[in-house]
Structures are given as structure tokens and as C-alpha cells.
């Protein structure tokens, strides 16, 4: 058996997320069907992280085990020939049997893109949140976010339905910057709670529009005021890097 690692990119617009589901089309199911055409066996894939419905990935890492003579670096071209244009394998390699796409990961990196221009941009509309009512203060947003770096309990930024035992995780770095009309929110963490990034961005936008103060933002997550965290950013602006 060989363990093959893939670097996967996908447009999540028309997928129900990464993980297989009974009554919806997922990225995992689509990828495993492509592998089936090569191996003629049902093979399970494992990913570095799960993405929700409508969320994209520019560098999802996946692995699977296969008994096949095909070289590890050939799977990218082979799988791409069976996959829809919304999923691309950027690279494939053979790795050690002890390496795991999820458990060997040192951190995960998500990027959220906000289009803060007055007018929509059709070329990026499917991959960004057009928030145009007010000019966002990205410096205020960045200052409000910095206290979240480190290990904390982010219960306030966890959507209902999570099966995690606790809501403690470690944010390694948060970087918020403006590139012309785009505001990029980059968050690196050892792991993410269900819906965490979209809830954080939803609250930070309120800070950037000066609807809530940085102090209120901090008070909400530090004191686990989940009922006050109601605004969630739409899925289409989120990308698993």
C-alpha cells in the first residue's frame, strides 16, 4: 500500500462542503469517485480540515492509501482528467505511512476576503463578501483582533451543532490588511471551531463600521457572550489556504 498526499484547490460554491453527506454533493465524494475510476476500489480520503457548504480552498491537503503501481507524482494529472473544473489537484506525492493530512498538520490557515468598494465586482463576487454600506476601518479591526492571539476559550465564536468536547483552541496569528478595496483577514490556528472564522469576521466588520467598540468585541468572546454574537459573514468569502 502507498500513501498519497494531494494538494487540492476547489471552488466550493456548488458543494455542500468537504465532507461526504447523504443528500448533497461534497468535494470528498466527488474526489473519491475520481479515485475509484483509477483504482476500481472504494478508497477513503482524509483532509487537513473540513470546510462548510460554499467555502472554498486554495490549498486543502488530502491523503489516501492505495495499492497501485502508479507513481505518486502522477495522480494529479490522472485525477484532474476525471474531476470537474471546480476541483483541481495542484500536486501529488507519495508520503510515509505515518504521515496524516489531519494529525500531522502544524496549523490551519483561513483567509476571508471582504470587498469594501461602493460597487460590486462580478469577477470576484463568488469569492468575497461585498460589504459596501460603510468604509471599514481595517486598523481598528486589526487592533481589536490582536488579543485573540494565543490559546483561549472561543465559545462565543462556535456555532451550534459542534461535537467538540471544549471550545479551547490556539490562534497563532491574525493579520488584517487592506489592498485597495479588498480587506483580507488571515487567521492561522492549530484548529478551528465550527463556524469560527465567519463569526469572528462578522463581529470584526461591526467594529470596522464602528457599530460596536473593540472593547465590546473583546468582552463578547472573553466572557463567552454567545447570544450577543449574532452576525456571521457569508460562506463565499472564506477560503481554506
mmCIF file of C-alpha atoms in Angstrom:
data_model
loop_
_atom_site.group_PDB
_atom_site.id
_atom_site.type_symbol
_atom_site.label_atom_id
_atom_site.label_comp_id
_atom_site.label_asym_id
_atom_site.label_seq_id
_atom_site.Cartn_x
_atom_site.Cartn_y
_atom_site.Cartn_z
ATOM 1 C CA UNK A 1 0.000 0.000 0.000
ATOM 2 C CA UNK A 2 1.161 3.516 -0.818
ATOM 3 C CA UNK A 3 0.060 6.670 0.981
ATOM 4 C CA UNK A 4 -0.540 9.500 -1.471
ATOM 5 C CA UNK A 5 -0.817 13.161 -0.473
ATOM 6 C CA UNK A 6 -2.684 15.683 -2.610
ATOM 7 C CA UNK A 7 -2.698 19.470 -2.687
ATOM 8 C CA UNK A 8 -6.273 20.324 -3.674
ATOM 9 C CA UNK A 9 -7.927 23.525 -4.824
ATOM 10 C CA UNK A 10 -11.685 23.891 -5.168
ATOM 11 C CA UNK A 11 -14.449 26.395 -5.723
ATOM 12 C CA UNK A 12 -16.936 25.482 -3.022
ATOM 13 C CA UNK A 13 -19.861 27.467 -4.464
ATOM 14 C CA UNK A 14 -21.892 24.441 -5.562
ATOM 15 C CA UNK A 15 -20.631 21.929 -2.993
ATOM 16 C CA UNK A 16 -22.120 21.136 0.415
ATOM 17 C CA UNK A 17 -18.631 21.377 1.904
ATOM 18 C CA UNK A 18 -15.720 18.974 2.076
ATOM 19 C CA UNK A 19 -17.255 16.066 3.998
ATOM 20 C CA UNK A 20 -19.493 13.443 2.406
ATOM 21 C CA UNK A 21 -23.212 13.791 3.113
ATOM 22 C CA UNK A 22 -26.222 11.634 2.307
ATOM 23 C CA UNK A 23 -28.315 14.080 0.318
ATOM 24 C CA UNK A 24 -25.837 16.618 -1.050
ATOM 25 C CA UNK A 25 -22.771 16.745 -3.306
ATOM 26 C CA UNK A 26 -19.493 17.214 -1.436
ATOM 27 C CA UNK A 27 -15.890 17.698 -2.512
ATOM 28 C CA UNK A 28 -14.832 14.497 -0.740
ATOM 29 C CA UNK A 29 -17.430 12.385 -2.518
ATOM 30 C CA UNK A 30 -16.505 13.856 -5.914
ATOM 31 C CA UNK A 31 -12.797 13.227 -5.313
ATOM 32 C CA UNK A 32 -13.349 9.652 -4.102
ATOM 33 C CA UNK A 33 -15.409 8.890 -7.216
ATOM 34 C CA UNK A 34 -12.454 10.045 -9.333
ATOM 35 C CA UNK A 35 -10.070 7.813 -7.343
ATOM 36 C CA UNK A 36 -12.481 4.898 -7.841
ATOM 37 C CA UNK A 37 -12.106 5.237 -11.610
ATOM 38 C CA UNK A 38 -8.345 4.754 -11.212
ATOM 39 C CA UNK A 39 -8.228 2.077 -8.512
ATOM 40 C CA UNK A 40 -11.565 0.285 -9.078
ATOM 41 C CA UNK A 41 -11.887 0.178 -5.282
ATOM 42 C CA UNK A 42 -13.722 2.412 -2.820
ATOM 43 C CA UNK A 43 -10.982 4.403 -1.109
ATOM 44 C CA UNK A 44 -11.474 6.851 1.751
ATOM 45 C CA UNK A 45 -9.745 10.219 1.769
ATOM 46 C CA UNK A 46 -8.627 12.246 4.785
ATOM 47 C CA UNK A 47 -8.293 16.035 4.765
ATOM 48 C CA UNK A 48 -6.364 18.587 6.804
ATOM 49 C CA UNK A 49 -9.611 20.366 7.645
ATOM 50 C CA UNK A 50 -13.315 20.349 6.877
ATOM 51 C CA UNK A 51 -14.887 23.227 5.003
ATOM 52 C CA UNK A 52 -18.568 24.139 5.232
ATOM 53 C CA UNK A 53 -21.042 24.500 2.395
ATOM 54 C CA UNK A 54 -19.998 27.249 -0.008
ATOM 55 C CA UNK A 55 -16.483 27.636 1.446
ATOM 56 C CA UNK A 56 -13.512 27.427 -0.925
ATOM 57 C CA UNK A 57 -9.986 26.009 -0.637
ATOM 58 C CA UNK A 58 -6.787 27.149 -2.328
ATOM 59 C CA UNK A 59 -4.547 24.583 -0.636
ATOM 60 C CA UNK A 60 -6.512 21.777 1.021
ATOM 61 C CA UNK A 61 -4.246 18.836 1.921
ATOM 62 C CA UNK A 62 -5.628 15.320 1.489
ATOM 63 C CA UNK A 63 -4.258 11.784 1.727
ATOM 64 C CA UNK A 64 -5.403 8.275 0.864
ATOM 65 C CA UNK A 65 -3.922 4.757 0.813
ATOM 66 C CA UNK A 66 -3.878 2.806 -2.423
ATOM 67 C CA UNK A 67 -2.417 -0.443 -3.757
ATOM 68 C CA UNK A 68 -1.325 0.702 -7.208
ATOM 69 C CA UNK A 69 1.856 0.868 -9.311
ATOM 70 C CA UNK A 70 1.134 4.430 -10.438
ATOM 71 C CA UNK A 71 3.914 6.821 -9.254
ATOM 72 C CA UNK A 72 2.860 9.287 -6.550
ATOM 73 C CA UNK A 73 3.503 12.353 -8.700
ATOM 74 C CA UNK A 74 1.211 11.099 -11.479
ATOM 75 C CA UNK A 75 -2.056 11.189 -9.526
ATOM 76 C CA UNK A 76 -2.551 14.915 -10.028
ATOM 77 C CA UNK A 77 -2.829 14.661 -13.816
ATOM 78 C CA UNK A 78 -4.822 11.427 -13.688
ATOM 79 C CA UNK A 79 -7.384 12.681 -11.185
ATOM 80 C CA UNK A 80 -7.774 16.043 -12.922
ATOM 81 C CA UNK A 81 -8.891 14.202 -16.045
ATOM 82 C CA UNK A 82 -11.856 12.776 -14.075
ATOM 83 C CA UNK A 83 -12.678 15.782 -11.887
ATOM 84 C CA UNK A 84 -14.945 18.744 -12.686
ATOM 85 C CA UNK A 85 -13.283 22.073 -13.430
ATOM 86 C CA UNK A 86 -14.250 23.300 -9.944
ATOM 87 C CA UNK A 87 -11.762 20.875 -8.343
ATOM 88 C CA UNK A 88 -8.078 20.805 -9.281
ATOM 89 C CA UNK A 89 -5.228 18.686 -7.900
ATOM 90 C CA UNK A 90 -2.222 21.019 -7.854
ATOM 91 C CA UNK A 91 0.299 18.402 -6.731
ATOM 92 C CA UNK A 92 0.525 14.755 -5.681
ATOM 93 C CA UNK A 93 3.355 12.900 -3.924
ATOM 94 C CA UNK A 94 3.951 9.649 -2.089
ATOM 95 C CA UNK A 95 4.489 10.129 1.667
ATOM 96 C CA UNK A 96 5.423 7.942 4.631
ATOM 97 C CA UNK A 97 2.690 5.688 6.005
ATOM 98 C CA UNK A 98 2.940 7.504 9.357
ATOM 99 C CA UNK A 99 2.106 10.886 7.827
ATOM 100 C CA UNK A 100 -1.504 12.070 8.158
ATOM 101 C CA UNK A 101 -3.157 15.015 6.398
ATOM 102 C CA UNK A 102 -5.077 15.997 9.547
ATOM 103 C CA UNK A 103 -2.983 14.885 12.505
ATOM 104 C CA UNK A 104 0.394 15.876 11.046
ATOM 105 C CA UNK A 105 -0.766 19.445 10.369
ATOM 106 C CA UNK A 106 1.028 22.109 12.433
ATOM 107 C CA UNK A 107 -1.660 24.712 11.874
ATOM 108 C CA UNK A 108 -4.558 25.665 9.582
ATOM 109 C CA UNK A 109 -4.821 28.933 7.697
ATOM 110 C CA UNK A 110 -8.068 30.567 6.599
ATOM 111 C CA UNK A 111 -8.429 33.780 4.620
ATOM 112 C CA UNK A 112 -11.606 35.850 4.464
ATOM 113 C CA UNK A 113 -11.966 38.401 1.658
ATOM 114 C CA UNK A 114 -14.198 41.466 2.051
ATOM 115 C CA UNK A 115 -14.908 43.693 -0.938
ATOM 116 C CA UNK A 116 -15.347 47.134 0.613
ATOM 117 C CA UNK A 117 -15.868 49.029 -2.658
ATOM 118 C CA UNK A 118 -19.017 51.005 -3.362
ATOM 119 C CA UNK A 119 -19.865 48.862 -6.378
ATOM 120 C CA UNK A 120 -19.820 45.062 -6.748
ATOM 121 C CA UNK A 121 -17.120 43.336 -8.776
ATOM 122 C CA UNK A 122 -18.553 40.487 -10.845
ATOM 123 C CA UNK A 123 -15.130 38.875 -11.260
ATOM 124 C CA UNK A 124 -14.681 38.280 -7.522
ATOM 125 C CA UNK A 125 -18.292 38.200 -6.360
ATOM 126 C CA UNK A 126 -18.338 34.416 -5.818
ATOM 127 C CA UNK A 127 -15.217 34.564 -3.632
ATOM 128 C CA UNK A 128 -15.765 37.667 -1.498
ATOM 129 C CA UNK A 129 -18.303 39.438 0.699
ATOM 130 C CA UNK A 130 -19.410 42.751 -0.781
ATOM 131 C CA UNK A 131 -19.781 44.892 2.345
ATOM 132 C CA UNK A 132 -20.237 48.390 0.990
ATOM 133 C CA UNK A 133 -22.556 50.291 3.343
ATOM 134 C CA UNK A 134 -19.644 51.994 5.136
ATOM 135 C CA UNK A 135 -15.895 52.318 4.658
ATOM 136 C CA UNK A 136 -14.366 49.794 7.026
ATOM 137 C CA UNK A 137 -11.605 50.863 9.394
ATOM 138 C CA UNK A 138 -9.193 47.960 8.943
ATOM 139 C CA UNK A 139 -6.757 49.378 11.532
ATOM 140 C CA UNK A 140 -9.492 49.351 14.170
ATOM 141 C CA UNK A 141 -10.399 45.803 13.154
ATOM 142 C CA UNK A 142 -6.780 44.683 13.403
ATOM 143 C CA UNK A 143 -6.282 46.253 16.821
ATOM 144 C CA UNK A 144 -9.467 44.595 18.117
ATOM 145 C CA UNK A 145 -8.339 41.172 16.880
ATOM 146 C CA UNK A 146 -4.861 41.043 18.401
ATOM 147 C CA UNK A 147 -5.928 39.938 21.878
ATOM 148 C CA UNK A 148 -7.291 36.736 20.346
ATOM 149 C CA UNK A 149 -3.789 35.530 19.521
ATOM 150 C CA UNK A 150 -2.734 32.704 21.832
ATOM 151 C CA UNK A 151 -4.706 29.916 23.493
ATOM 152 C CA UNK A 152 -8.190 30.931 24.619
ATOM 153 C CA UNK A 153 -11.711 29.653 25.013
ATOM 154 C CA UNK A 154 -13.607 30.826 21.917
ATOM 155 C CA UNK A 155 -17.022 29.511 22.951
ATOM 156 C CA UNK A 156 -18.692 32.721 21.697
ATOM 157 C CA UNK A 157 -17.338 32.031 18.199
ATOM 158 C CA UNK A 158 -18.690 28.496 17.858
ATOM 159 C CA UNK A 159 -21.916 27.733 16.020
ATOM 160 C CA UNK A 160 -24.410 25.308 17.495
ATOM 161 C CA UNK A 161 -24.073 21.682 16.421
ATOM 162 C CA UNK A 162 -20.389 21.176 17.187
ATOM 163 C CA UNK A 163 -19.358 17.843 18.705
ATOM 164 C CA UNK A 164 -16.098 19.136 20.197
ATOM 165 C CA UNK A 165 -15.511 18.433 23.886
ATOM 166 C CA UNK A 166 -14.430 22.031 24.529
ATOM 167 C CA UNK A 167 -14.052 25.318 22.683
ATOM 168 C CA UNK A 168 -10.402 26.000 23.529
ATOM 169 C CA UNK A 169 -8.032 26.500 20.614
ATOM 170 C CA UNK A 170 -4.829 28.386 19.852
ATOM 171 C CA UNK A 171 -4.708 31.209 17.326
ATOM 172 C CA UNK A 172 -1.121 31.555 16.146
ATOM 173 C CA UNK A 173 -1.549 34.769 14.170
ATOM 174 C CA UNK A 174 -4.194 37.177 12.874
ATOM 175 C CA UNK A 175 -3.355 39.588 10.076
ATOM 176 C CA UNK A 176 -5.832 42.131 8.698
ATOM 177 C CA UNK A 177 -4.843 44.406 5.853
ATOM 178 C CA UNK A 178 -6.381 46.451 3.055
ATOM 179 C CA UNK A 179 -5.345 46.034 -0.587
ATOM 180 C CA UNK A 180 -7.179 48.840 -2.384
ATOM 181 C CA UNK A 181 -10.883 47.977 -1.935
ATOM 182 C CA UNK A 182 -10.244 44.489 -0.560
ATOM 183 C CA UNK A 183 -9.795 43.730 3.132
ATOM 184 C CA UNK A 184 -8.010 40.431 3.776
ATOM 185 C CA UNK A 185 -8.471 38.703 7.121
ATOM 186 C CA UNK A 186 -5.893 35.929 7.590
ATOM 187 C CA UNK A 187 -6.161 33.654 10.621
ATOM 188 C CA UNK A 188 -3.751 30.834 11.461
ATOM 189 C CA UNK A 189 -4.681 28.446 14.276
ATOM 190 C CA UNK A 190 -3.946 24.932 15.481
ATOM 191 C CA UNK A 191 -7.619 24.179 14.889
ATOM 192 C CA UNK A 192 -10.912 25.955 14.245
ATOM 193 C CA UNK A 193 -14.319 25.626 15.847
ATOM 194 C CA UNK A 194 -17.455 25.107 13.780
ATOM 195 C CA UNK A 195 -18.266 28.421 12.070
ATOM 196 C CA UNK A 196 -15.496 30.198 13.985
ATOM 197 C CA UNK A 197 -13.918 32.335 11.247
ATOM 198 C CA UNK A 198 -17.217 33.567 9.823
ATOM 199 C CA UNK A 199 -18.446 34.600 13.280
ATOM 200 C CA UNK A 200 -15.173 36.395 14.028
ATOM 201 C CA UNK A 201 -15.299 38.264 10.712
ATOM 202 C CA UNK A 202 -18.961 39.180 11.259
ATOM 203 C CA UNK A 203 -18.072 40.795 14.576
ATOM 204 C CA UNK A 204 -14.924 42.482 13.257
ATOM 205 C CA UNK A 205 -16.944 44.100 10.471
ATOM 206 C CA UNK A 206 -19.170 45.659 13.134
ATOM 207 C CA UNK A 207 -16.009 47.039 14.724
ATOM 208 C CA UNK A 208 -14.777 48.342 11.359
ATOM 209 C CA UNK A 209 -18.111 50.084 10.789
ATOM 210 C CA UNK A 210 -17.937 51.462 14.350
ATOM 211 C CA UNK A 211 -21.221 49.849 15.321
ATOM 212 C CA UNK A 212 -19.515 48.219 18.298
ATOM 213 C CA UNK A 213 -16.289 49.191 20.024
ATOM 214 C CA UNK A 214 -13.161 46.990 20.222
ATOM 215 C CA UNK A 215 -13.909 46.719 23.948
ATOM 216 C CA UNK A 216 -17.381 45.281 23.294
ATOM 217 C CA UNK A 217 -15.901 42.880 20.729
ATOM 218 C CA UNK A 218 -13.377 41.626 23.295
ATOM 219 C CA UNK A 219 -15.956 41.425 26.079
ATOM 220 C CA UNK A 220 -18.212 39.225 23.935
ATOM 221 C CA UNK A 221 -15.666 36.474 23.349
ATOM 222 C CA UNK A 222 -13.699 36.737 26.623
ATOM 223 C CA UNK A 223 -16.876 36.441 28.715
ATOM 224 C CA UNK A 224 -18.485 33.864 26.356
ATOM 225 C CA UNK A 225 -21.457 36.047 25.454
ATOM 226 C CA UNK A 226 -22.538 33.767 22.629
ATOM 227 C CA UNK A 227 -26.049 35.219 22.495
ATOM 228 C CA UNK A 228 -24.579 38.611 21.555
ATOM 229 C CA UNK A 229 -22.642 37.150 18.606
ATOM 230 C CA UNK A 230 -25.403 37.034 16.005
ATOM 231 C CA UNK A 231 -23.759 38.293 12.816
ATOM 232 C CA UNK A 232 -21.944 35.698 10.693
ATOM 233 C CA UNK A 233 -20.114 36.513 7.471
ATOM 234 C CA UNK A 234 -21.345 34.626 4.359
ATOM 235 C CA UNK A 235 -19.549 31.446 3.312
ATOM 236 C CA UNK A 236 -18.458 32.614 -0.128
ATOM 237 C CA UNK A 237 -15.781 34.980 1.214
ATOM 238 C CA UNK A 238 -13.969 32.220 3.117
ATOM 239 C CA UNK A 239 -11.070 30.168 1.764
ATOM 240 C CA UNK A 240 -9.051 27.370 3.394
ATOM 241 C CA UNK A 241 -5.478 28.252 2.489
#
